[in-house]
Amino acid sequence: MPLGLKRYQQEGDDHFITFSCHHRKPYLNTPTSRDIFLDSLERTRLHYQFEILGYVVMPEHVHLLVSEPPNEPLSKALQALKISAARRLTERPFWQTRYYDFNVFTHDKRVEKLKYMHRNPLKRGLVTQPEDWHWSSYRHYLLEEPTPVLITQS
């Protein structure tokens, strides 16, 4: 871990996580690559038994709002997720080595982070309405549609 970086995990908090493709290259710029990532996310969720409150997969980065796994550090689950997706996709190296982690422990902060991530495709000009971006949990919240990843509503 880099000097001065302190992660607060195994505290029982939810976590707003962001990680990027190597050099922020748009390795997730196709529907197929985003679908593969979401499949890896669901497999990792099942294996590590953590909850996903929200997600968005952008062309060059990912935002997640997740709980902590009950039996392993969140960092181990995220490492497994990144390895799983990278093995199934072709670019090398695929991910930046680190990730951003913000502890979320209030309802208001959960809502803030969900709004931020769900508006990301709109802000970036990828769609004109958040519900038009299919690689996000927004449609689950708006329309109660099933997603490829099981969402636990806060």
PDB file of C-alpha atoms in Angstrom:
ATOM      1  CA  MET A   1       0.000   0.000   0.000  1.00  0.00           C
ATOM      2  CA  PRO A   2       1.385   3.465  -0.860  1.00  0.00           C
ATOM      3  CA  LEU A   3       2.867   5.537   1.923  1.00  0.00           C
ATOM      4  CA  GLY A   4       0.173   7.499   3.734  1.00  0.00           C
ATOM      5  CA  LEU A   5      -2.778   5.594   2.234  1.00  0.00           C
ATOM      6  CA  LYS A   6      -5.101   4.299   4.927  1.00  0.00           C
ATOM      7  CA  ARG A   7      -8.114   2.218   3.997  1.00  0.00           C
ATOM      8  CA  TYR A   8     -10.925   1.811   6.491  1.00  0.00           C
ATOM      9  CA  GLN A   9     -12.250  -1.636   5.709  1.00  0.00           C
ATOM     10  CA  GLN A  10     -13.840  -4.284   7.890  1.00  0.00           C
ATOM     11  CA  GLU A  11     -15.672  -1.457   9.657  1.00  0.00           C
ATOM     12  CA  GLY A  12     -19.159  -2.505   8.550  1.00  0.00           C
ATOM     13  CA  ASP A  13     -19.476   0.478   6.194  1.00  0.00           C
ATOM     14  CA  ASP A  14     -20.574   0.572   2.596  1.00  0.00           C
ATOM     15  CA  HIS A  15     -17.909   1.662   0.122  1.00  0.00           C
ATOM     16  CA  PHE A  16     -17.970   3.870  -2.954  1.00  0.00           C
ATOM     17  CA  ILE A  17     -15.269   2.350  -5.169  1.00  0.00           C
ATOM     18  CA  THR A  18     -13.763   3.692  -8.374  1.00  0.00           C
ATOM     19  CA  PHE A  19     -11.136   2.002 -10.490  1.00  0.00           C
ATOM     20  CA  SER A  20      -9.855   2.681 -13.980  1.00  0.00           C
ATOM     21  CA  CYS A  21      -8.532   0.869 -16.986  1.00  0.00           C
ATOM     22  CA  HIS A  22      -4.777   1.101 -17.532  1.00  0.00           C
ATOM     23  CA  HIS A  23      -3.858   4.695 -18.422  1.00  0.00           C
ATOM     24  CA  ARG A  24      -7.633   5.381 -18.482  1.00  0.00           C
ATOM     25  CA  LYS A  25      -7.866   3.764 -21.897  1.00  0.00           C
ATOM     26  CA  PRO A  26     -11.428   2.914 -23.014  1.00  0.00           C
ATOM     27  CA  TYR A  27     -11.076  -0.848 -22.704  1.00  0.00           C
ATOM     28  CA  LEU A  28     -14.738  -1.105 -21.667  1.00  0.00           C
ATOM     29  CA  ASN A  29     -15.993   0.764 -24.730  1.00  0.00           C
ATOM     30  CA  THR A  30     -18.042  -2.064 -26.231  1.00  0.00           C
ATOM     31  CA  PRO A  31     -21.282  -3.614 -25.002  1.00  0.00           C
ATOM     32  CA  THR A  32     -19.555  -7.025 -24.955  1.00  0.00           C
ATOM     33  CA  SER A  33     -16.686  -5.864 -22.742  1.00  0.00           C
ATOM     34  CA  ARG A  34     -19.098  -4.150 -20.320  1.00  0.00           C
ATOM     35  CA  ASP A  35     -21.285  -7.282 -20.207  1.00  0.00           C
ATOM     36  CA  ILE A  36     -18.227  -9.421 -19.438  1.00  0.00           C
ATOM     37  CA  PHE A  37     -17.296  -7.060 -16.608  1.00  0.00           C
ATOM     38  CA  LEU A  38     -20.822  -7.247 -15.155  1.00  0.00           C
ATOM     39  CA  ASP A  39     -20.758 -11.044 -15.320  1.00  0.00           C
ATOM     40  CA  SER A  40     -17.442 -11.022 -13.434  1.00  0.00           C
ATOM     41  CA  LEU A  41     -18.944  -8.617 -10.891  1.00  0.00           C
ATOM     42  CA  GLU A  42     -21.907 -10.914 -10.242  1.00  0.00           C
ATOM     43  CA  ARG A  43     -19.660 -13.983  -9.922  1.00  0.00           C
ATOM     44  CA  THR A  44     -17.431 -12.112  -7.472  1.00  0.00           C
ATOM     45  CA  ARG A  45     -20.453 -10.891  -5.499  1.00  0.00           C
ATOM     46  CA  LEU A  46     -21.693 -14.463  -5.152  1.00  0.00           C
ATOM     47  CA  HIS A  47     -18.303 -15.848  -4.155  1.00  0.00           C
ATOM     48  CA  TYR A  48     -17.475 -13.150  -1.572  1.00  0.00           C
ATOM     49  CA  GLN A  49     -21.093 -12.652  -0.436  1.00  0.00           C
ATOM     50  CA  PHE A  50     -21.087  -8.845  -0.462  1.00  0.00           C
ATOM     51  CA  GLU A  51     -23.985  -6.621  -1.458  1.00  0.00           C
ATOM     52  CA  ILE A  52     -24.063  -4.286  -4.426  1.00  0.00           C
ATOM     53  CA  LEU A  53     -26.130  -1.164  -3.941  1.00  0.00           C
ATOM     54  CA  GLY A  54     -25.214   0.389  -7.269  1.00  0.00           C
ATOM     55  CA  TYR A  55     -22.817   0.379 -10.189  1.00  0.00           C
ATOM     56  CA  VAL A  56     -21.971   2.028 -13.477  1.00  0.00           C
ATOM     57  CA  VAL A  57     -19.530   0.704 -16.061  1.00  0.00           C
ATOM     58  CA  MET A  58     -18.035   3.510 -18.135  1.00  0.00           C
ATOM     59  CA  PRO A  59     -15.720   3.069 -21.146  1.00  0.00           C
ATOM     60  CA  GLU A  60     -12.556   3.645 -19.064  1.00  0.00           C
ATOM     61  CA  HIS A  61     -13.595   3.268 -15.429  1.00  0.00           C
ATOM     62  CA  VAL A  62     -16.076   1.675 -13.039  1.00  0.00           C
ATOM     63  CA  HIS A  63     -17.984   2.993 -10.016  1.00  0.00           C
ATOM     64  CA  LEU A  64     -19.385   0.592  -7.416  1.00  0.00           C
ATOM     65  CA  LEU A  65     -21.337   1.115  -4.207  1.00  0.00           C
ATOM     66  CA  VAL A  66     -20.882  -2.087  -2.201  1.00  0.00           C
ATOM     67  CA  SER A  67     -20.959  -3.561   1.280  1.00  0.00           C
ATOM     68  CA  GLU A  68     -18.006  -5.320   2.843  1.00  0.00           C
ATOM     69  CA  PRO A  69     -17.725  -9.081   2.397  1.00  0.00           C
ATOM     70  CA  PRO A  70     -18.454 -10.893   5.669  1.00  0.00           C
ATOM     71  CA  ASN A  71     -15.378 -13.151   5.666  1.00  0.00           C
ATOM     72  CA  GLU A  72     -12.687 -11.432   3.578  1.00  0.00           C
ATOM     73  CA  PRO A  73     -11.347  -7.909   3.192  1.00  0.00           C
ATOM     74  CA  LEU A  74     -13.040  -5.869   0.474  1.00  0.00           C
ATOM     75  CA  SER A  75      -9.627  -5.368  -1.118  1.00  0.00           C
ATOM     76  CA  LYS A  76      -9.376  -9.129  -1.761  1.00  0.00           C
ATOM     77  CA  ALA A  77     -12.809  -9.211  -3.417  1.00  0.00           C
ATOM     78  CA  LEU A  78     -11.903  -6.234  -5.627  1.00  0.00           C
ATOM     79  CA  GLN A  79      -8.619  -7.868  -6.594  1.00  0.00           C
ATOM     80  CA  ALA A  80     -10.505 -11.037  -7.558  1.00  0.00           C
ATOM     81  CA  LEU A  81     -13.013  -8.994  -9.576  1.00  0.00           C
ATOM     82  CA  LYS A  82     -10.312  -7.177 -11.499  1.00  0.00           C
ATOM     83  CA  ILE A  83      -8.424 -10.417 -12.206  1.00  0.00           C
ATOM     84  CA  SER A  84     -11.608 -12.181 -13.328  1.00  0.00           C
ATOM     85  CA  ALA A  85     -12.562  -9.451 -15.790  1.00  0.00           C
ATOM     86  CA  ALA A  86      -9.015  -8.974 -17.084  1.00  0.00           C
ATOM     87  CA  ARG A  87      -8.584 -12.687 -17.812  1.00  0.00           C
ATOM     88  CA  ARG A  88     -11.713 -12.626 -19.965  1.00  0.00           C
ATOM     89  CA  LEU A  89     -10.790  -9.475 -21.902  1.00  0.00           C
ATOM     90  CA  THR A  90      -7.828  -9.033 -24.236  1.00  0.00           C
ATOM     91  CA  GLU A  91      -5.986  -5.814 -23.358  1.00  0.00           C
ATOM     92  CA  ARG A  92      -2.815  -6.047 -21.233  1.00  0.00           C
ATOM     93  CA  PRO A  93      -2.349  -4.628 -18.712  1.00  0.00           C
ATOM     94  CA  PHE A  94      -6.058  -4.044 -18.236  1.00  0.00           C
ATOM     95  CA  TRP A  95      -6.443  -2.172 -14.934  1.00  0.00           C
ATOM     96  CA  GLN A  96      -4.650   0.522 -13.020  1.00  0.00           C
ATOM     97  CA  THR A  97      -3.196  -1.129  -9.922  1.00  0.00           C
ATOM     98  CA  ARG A  98      -5.024   0.954  -7.305  1.00  0.00           C
ATOM     99  CA  TYR A  99      -8.596   1.976  -6.625  1.00  0.00           C
ATOM    100  CA  TYR A 100     -10.363   4.843  -4.880  1.00  0.00           C
ATOM    101  CA  ASP A 101     -12.338   3.874  -1.760  1.00  0.00           C
ATOM    102  CA  PHE A 102     -14.697   6.191   0.106  1.00  0.00           C
ATOM    103  CA  ASN A 103     -16.486   4.895   3.206  1.00  0.00           C
ATOM    104  CA  VAL A 104     -20.225   5.539   3.112  1.00  0.00           C
ATOM    105  CA  PHE A 105     -22.061   5.302   6.415  1.00  0.00           C
ATOM    106  CA  THR A 106     -25.147   7.524   6.077  1.00  0.00           C
ATOM    107  CA  HIS A 107     -28.265   7.227   3.960  1.00  0.00           C
ATOM    108  CA  ASP A 108     -27.751  10.726   2.521  1.00  0.00           C
ATOM    109  CA  LYS A 109     -24.213   9.886   1.394  1.00  0.00           C
ATOM    110  CA  ARG A 110     -25.465   6.630  -0.225  1.00  0.00           C
ATOM    111  CA  VAL A 111     -28.044   8.624  -2.192  1.00  0.00           C
ATOM    112  CA  GLU A 112     -25.398  11.193  -3.184  1.00  0.00           C
ATOM    113  CA  LYS A 113     -23.035   8.510  -4.469  1.00  0.00           C
ATOM    114  CA  LEU A 114     -25.805   6.670  -6.348  1.00  0.00           C
ATOM    115  CA  LYS A 115     -26.883   9.912  -8.045  1.00  0.00           C
ATOM    116  CA  TYR A 116     -23.289  10.719  -8.945  1.00  0.00           C
ATOM    117  CA  MET A 117     -22.620   7.335 -10.531  1.00  0.00           C
ATOM    118  CA  HIS A 118     -25.968   7.125 -12.327  1.00  0.00           C
ATOM    119  CA  ARG A 119     -25.514  10.598 -13.845  1.00  0.00           C
ATOM    120  CA  ASN A 120     -21.993   9.831 -15.044  1.00  0.00           C
ATOM    121  CA  PRO A 121     -22.978   8.528 -18.533  1.00  0.00           C
ATOM    122  CA  LEU A 122     -25.236  11.568 -19.016  1.00  0.00           C
ATOM    123  CA  LYS A 123     -22.543  13.993 -17.877  1.00  0.00           C
ATOM    124  CA  ARG A 124     -20.052  12.375 -20.260  1.00  0.00           C
ATOM    125  CA  GLY A 125     -22.468  12.699 -23.197  1.00  0.00           C
ATOM    126  CA  LEU A 126     -22.841   8.964 -23.738  1.00  0.00           C
ATOM    127  CA  VAL A 127     -26.652   9.164 -23.437  1.00  0.00           C
ATOM    128  CA  THR A 128     -29.339  11.829 -23.145  1.00  0.00           C
ATOM    129  CA  GLN A 129     -31.172  10.108 -20.268  1.00  0.00           C
ATOM    130  CA  PRO A 130     -29.585   8.036 -17.470  1.00  0.00           C
ATOM    131  CA  GLU A 131     -31.970   5.157 -18.171  1.00  0.00           C
ATOM    132  CA  ASP A 132     -30.519   4.838 -21.685  1.00  0.00           C
ATOM    133  CA  TRP A 133     -27.184   3.563 -20.302  1.00  0.00           C
ATOM    134  CA  HIS A 134     -27.704  -0.161 -19.830  1.00  0.00           C
ATOM    135  CA  TRP A 135     -24.508  -0.773 -17.834  1.00  0.00           C
ATOM    136  CA  SER A 136     -25.748   0.893 -14.684  1.00  0.00           C
ATOM    137  CA  SER A 137     -28.037   0.063 -11.798  1.00  0.00           C
ATOM    138  CA  TYR A 138     -30.178   3.126 -12.615  1.00  0.00           C
ATOM    139  CA  ARG A 139     -32.833   1.152 -14.519  1.00  0.00           C
ATOM    140  CA  HIS A 140     -33.179  -1.136 -11.497  1.00  0.00           C
ATOM    141  CA  TYR A 141     -33.981   1.837  -9.279  1.00  0.00           C
ATOM    142  CA  LEU A 142     -36.158   3.687 -11.808  1.00  0.00           C
ATOM    143  CA  LEU A 143     -38.042   0.823 -13.461  1.00  0.00           C
ATOM    144  CA  GLU A 144     -37.383  -2.076 -11.069  1.00  0.00           C
ATOM    145  CA  GLU A 145     -35.834  -3.970 -13.972  1.00  0.00           C
ATOM    146  CA  PRO A 146     -33.672  -6.969 -13.234  1.00  0.00           C
ATOM    147  CA  THR A 147     -29.991  -6.380 -13.895  1.00  0.00           C
ATOM    148  CA  PRO A 148     -27.140  -8.821 -14.559  1.00  0.00           C
ATOM    149  CA  VAL A 149     -25.943  -8.035 -11.047  1.00  0.00           C
ATOM    150  CA  LEU A 150     -28.165  -8.530  -7.988  1.00  0.00           C
ATOM    151  CA  ILE A 151     -28.827  -5.117  -6.434  1.00  0.00           C
ATOM    152  CA  THR A 152     -29.573  -4.709  -2.744  1.00  0.00           C
ATOM    153  CA  GLN A 153     -31.537  -1.508  -2.208  1.00  0.00           C
ATOM    154  CA  SER A 154     -30.433   0.565   0.739  1.00  0.00           C
TER     155      SER A 154
END
